[in-house]
């Protein structure tokens, strides 16, 4: 399974929804969670766009909203 990075922030309901989708996909053990509020550069980059999921192999990103089917496509796509 591809290693992933989930950009999020505390008390983010949508981030919790994204986490639940990741649970369904079976990707949870390979996820690095990053609180964007701990890095001003990340706050500027992602702001209110979280949750954002990044593939660590290609650095491709998928921004919210995404559903289970979109997540599966993202995880399978190596481009």
mmCIF file with all atom_site columns, C-alpha atoms in Angstrom:
data_model
loop_
_atom_site.group_PDB
_atom_site.id
_atom_site.type_symbol
_atom_site.label_atom_id
_atom_site.label_alt_id
_atom_site.label_comp_id
_atom_site.label_asym_id
_atom_site.label_entity_id
_atom_site.label_seq_id
_atom_site.pdbx_PDB_ins_code
_atom_site.Cartn_x
_atom_site.Cartn_y
_atom_site.Cartn_z
_atom_site.occupancy
_atom_site.B_iso_or_equiv
_atom_site.pdbx_formal_charge
_atom_site.auth_seq_id
_atom_site.auth_comp_id
_atom_site.auth_asym_id
_atom_site.auth_atom_id
_atom_site.pdbx_PDB_model_num
ATOM 1  C CA . UNK A 1 1  ? 0.000   0.000  0.000   1.00 0.00 ? 1  UNK A CA 1
ATOM 2  C CA . UNK A 1 2  ? 1.193   3.492  -0.797  1.00 0.00 ? 2  UNK A CA 1
ATOM 3  C CA . UNK A 1 3  ? 2.298   5.652  2.103   1.00 0.00 ? 3  UNK A CA 1
ATOM 4  C CA . UNK A 1 4  ? 0.026   8.667  2.547   1.00 0.00 ? 4  UNK A CA 1
ATOM 5  C CA . UNK A 1 5  ? 0.097   12.014 4.295   1.00 0.00 ? 5  UNK A CA 1
ATOM 6  C CA . UNK A 1 6  ? -3.160  13.549 5.534   1.00 0.00 ? 6  UNK A CA 1
ATOM 7  C CA . UNK A 1 7  ? -3.085  17.308 6.020   1.00 0.00 ? 7  UNK A CA 1
ATOM 8  C CA . UNK A 1 8  ? -5.701  18.363 8.549   1.00 0.00 ? 8  UNK A CA 1
ATOM 9  C CA . UNK A 1 9  ? -6.370  20.578 11.536  1.00 0.00 ? 9  UNK A CA 1
ATOM 10 C CA . UNK A 1 10 ? -7.811  19.973 15.009  1.00 0.00 ? 10 UNK A CA 1
ATOM 11 C CA . UNK A 1 11 ? -11.590 19.903 15.462  1.00 0.00 ? 11 UNK A CA 1
ATOM 12 C CA . UNK A 1 12 ? -12.162 19.489 11.716  1.00 0.00 ? 12 UNK A CA 1
ATOM 13 C CA . UNK A 1 13 ? -15.352 17.531 11.079  1.00 0.00 ? 13 UNK A CA 1
ATOM 14 C CA . UNK A 1 14 ? -14.474 16.964 7.415   1.00 0.00 ? 14 UNK A CA 1
ATOM 15 C CA . UNK A 1 15 ? -11.076 15.614 8.468   1.00 0.00 ? 15 UNK A CA 1
ATOM 16 C CA . UNK A 1 16 ? -12.893 13.071 10.635  1.00 0.00 ? 16 UNK A CA 1
ATOM 17 C CA . UNK A 1 17 ? -15.055 12.077 7.657   1.00 0.00 ? 17 UNK A CA 1
ATOM 18 C CA . UNK A 1 18 ? -11.924 11.651 5.520   1.00 0.00 ? 18 UNK A CA 1
ATOM 19 C CA . UNK A 1 19 ? -10.402 9.500  8.284   1.00 0.00 ? 19 UNK A CA 1
ATOM 20 C CA . UNK A 1 20 ? -13.484 7.269  8.199   1.00 0.00 ? 20 UNK A CA 1
ATOM 21 C CA . UNK A 1 21 ? -13.115 6.845  4.425   1.00 0.00 ? 21 UNK A CA 1
ATOM 22 C CA . UNK A 1 22 ? -9.470  5.937  4.904   1.00 0.00 ? 22 UNK A CA 1
ATOM 23 C CA . UNK A 1 23 ? -10.535 3.329  7.467   1.00 0.00 ? 23 UNK A CA 1
ATOM 24 C CA . UNK A 1 24 ? -12.776 1.741  4.835   1.00 0.00 ? 24 UNK A CA 1
ATOM 25 C CA . UNK A 1 25 ? -9.948  1.712  2.281   1.00 0.00 ? 25 UNK A CA 1
ATOM 26 C CA . UNK A 1 26 ? -7.614  -0.164 4.633   1.00 0.00 ? 26 UNK A CA 1
ATOM 27 C CA . UNK A 1 27 ? -4.926  2.547  4.240   1.00 0.00 ? 27 UNK A CA 1
ATOM 28 C CA . UNK A 1 28 ? -4.918  3.708  7.863   1.00 0.00 ? 28 UNK A CA 1
ATOM 29 C CA . UNK A 1 29 ? -1.604  2.126  8.997   1.00 0.00 ? 29 UNK A CA 1
ATOM 30 C CA . UNK A 1 30 ? 0.333   3.862  6.226   1.00 0.00 ? 30 UNK A CA 1
ATOM 31 C CA . UNK A 1 31 ? -0.845  7.412  6.964   1.00 0.00 ? 31 UNK A CA 1
ATOM 32 C CA . UNK A 1 32 ? 1.226   10.237 8.367   1.00 0.00 ? 32 UNK A CA 1
ATOM 33 C CA . UNK A 1 33 ? -1.067  12.870 9.854   1.00 0.00 ? 33 UNK A CA 1
ATOM 34 C CA . UNK A 1 34 ? 0.058   16.474 9.664   1.00 0.00 ? 34 UNK A CA 1
ATOM 35 C CA . UNK A 1 35 ? -1.625  19.262 11.622  1.00 0.00 ? 35 UNK A CA 1
ATOM 36 C CA . UNK A 1 36 ? -1.248  22.246 9.304   1.00 0.00 ? 36 UNK A CA 1
ATOM 37 C CA . UNK A 1 37 ? -1.674  24.661 12.206  1.00 0.00 ? 37 UNK A CA 1
ATOM 38 C CA . UNK A 1 38 ? 1.806   23.709 13.414  1.00 0.00 ? 38 UNK A CA 1
ATOM 39 C CA . UNK A 1 39 ? 3.428   25.118 10.254  1.00 0.00 ? 39 UNK A CA 1
ATOM 40 C CA . UNK A 1 40 ? 2.631   28.573 8.852   1.00 0.00 ? 40 UNK A CA 1
ATOM 41 C CA . UNK A 1 41 ? 3.732   27.482 5.364   1.00 0.00 ? 41 UNK A CA 1
ATOM 42 C CA . UNK A 1 42 ? 1.166   24.672 5.412   1.00 0.00 ? 42 UNK A CA 1
ATOM 43 C CA . UNK A 1 43 ? -1.537  27.025 6.695   1.00 0.00 ? 43 UNK A CA 1
ATOM 44 C CA . UNK A 1 44 ? -0.823  29.333 3.758   1.00 0.00 ? 44 UNK A CA 1
ATOM 45 C CA . UNK A 1 45 ? -0.781  26.444 1.303   1.00 0.00 ? 45 UNK A CA 1
ATOM 46 C CA . UNK A 1 46 ? -3.875  24.553 2.469   1.00 0.00 ? 46 UNK A CA 1
ATOM 47 C CA . UNK A 1 47 ? -5.824  27.035 4.605   1.00 0.00 ? 47 UNK A CA 1
ATOM 48 C CA . UNK A 1 48 ? -9.454  26.000 4.662   1.00 0.00 ? 48 UNK A CA 1
ATOM 49 C CA . UNK A 1 49 ? -8.905  23.297 2.001   1.00 0.00 ? 49 UNK A CA 1
ATOM 50 C CA . UNK A 1 50 ? -8.249  20.524 4.522   1.00 0.00 ? 50 UNK A CA 1
ATOM 51 C CA . UNK A 1 51 ? -8.498  17.628 4.549   1.00 0.00 ? 51 UNK A CA 1
ATOM 52 C CA . UNK A 1 52 ? -5.955  17.034 1.795   1.00 0.00 ? 52 UNK A CA 1
ATOM 53 C CA . UNK A 1 53 ? -4.510  13.608 1.146   1.00 0.00 ? 53 UNK A CA 1
ATOM 54 C CA . UNK A 1 54 ? -1.073  13.295 -0.459  1.00 0.00 ? 54 UNK A CA 1
ATOM 55 C CA . UNK A 1 55 ? 0.607   10.222 -1.935  1.00 0.00 ? 55 UNK A CA 1
ATOM 56 C CA . UNK A 1 56 ? 4.172   10.195 -0.685  1.00 0.00 ? 56 UNK A CA 1
ATOM 57 C CA . UNK A 1 57 ? 5.459   8.277  -3.742  1.00 0.00 ? 57 UNK A CA 1
ATOM 58 C CA . UNK A 1 58 ? 4.261   10.797 -6.353  1.00 0.00 ? 58 UNK A CA 1
ATOM 59 C CA . UNK A 1 59 ? 3.301   13.772 -4.142  1.00 0.00 ? 59 UNK A CA 1
ATOM 60 C CA . UNK A 1 60 ? -0.060  13.819 -5.938  1.00 0.00 ? 60 UNK A CA 1
ATOM 61 C CA . UNK A 1 61 ? -2.835  15.327 -3.822  1.00 0.00 ? 61 UNK A CA 1
ATOM 62 C CA . UNK A 1 62 ? -6.565  14.916 -3.582  1.00 0.00 ? 62 UNK A CA 1
ATOM 63 C CA . UNK A 1 63 ? -8.527  17.745 -1.996  1.00 0.00 ? 63 UNK A CA 1
ATOM 64 C CA . UNK A 1 64 ? -11.827 17.457 -0.176  1.00 0.00 ? 64 UNK A CA 1
ATOM 65 C CA . UNK A 1 65 ? -14.517 16.643 -1.160  1.00 0.00 ? 65 UNK A CA 1
ATOM 66 C CA . UNK A 1 66 ? -13.732 13.084 -2.199  1.00 0.00 ? 66 UNK A CA 1
ATOM 67 C CA . UNK A 1 67 ? -15.820 9.971  -1.788  1.00 0.00 ? 67 UNK A CA 1
ATOM 68 C CA . UNK A 1 68 ? -14.847 6.345  -1.365  1.00 0.00 ? 68 UNK A CA 1
ATOM 69 C CA . UNK A 1 69 ? -14.746 5.691  -5.129  1.00 0.00 ? 69 UNK A CA 1
ATOM 70 C CA . UNK A 1 70 ? -12.583 8.783  -5.708  1.00 0.00 ? 70 UNK A CA 1
ATOM 71 C CA . UNK A 1 71 ? -10.262 7.744  -2.903  1.00 0.00 ? 71 UNK A CA 1
ATOM 72 C CA . UNK A 1 72 ? -9.849  4.246  -4.356  1.00 0.00 ? 72 UNK A CA 1
ATOM 73 C CA . UNK A 1 73 ? -9.031  5.720  -7.789  1.00 0.00 ? 73 UNK A CA 1
ATOM 74 C CA . UNK A 1 74 ? -6.518  8.092  -6.198  1.00 0.00 ? 74 UNK A CA 1
ATOM 75 C CA . UNK A 1 75 ? -4.823  5.247  -4.314  1.00 0.00 ? 75 UNK A CA 1
ATOM 76 C CA . UNK A 1 76 ? -4.579  3.075  -7.452  1.00 0.00 ? 76 UNK A CA 1
ATOM 77 C CA . UNK A 1 77 ? -3.365  5.831  -9.796  1.00 0.00 ? 77 UNK A CA 1
ATOM 78 C CA . UNK A 1 78 ? 0.422   6.046  -9.892  1.00 0.00 ? 78 UNK A CA 1
ATOM 79 C CA . UNK A 1 79 ? 0.521   9.226  -12.018 1.00 0.00 ? 79 UNK A CA 1
#
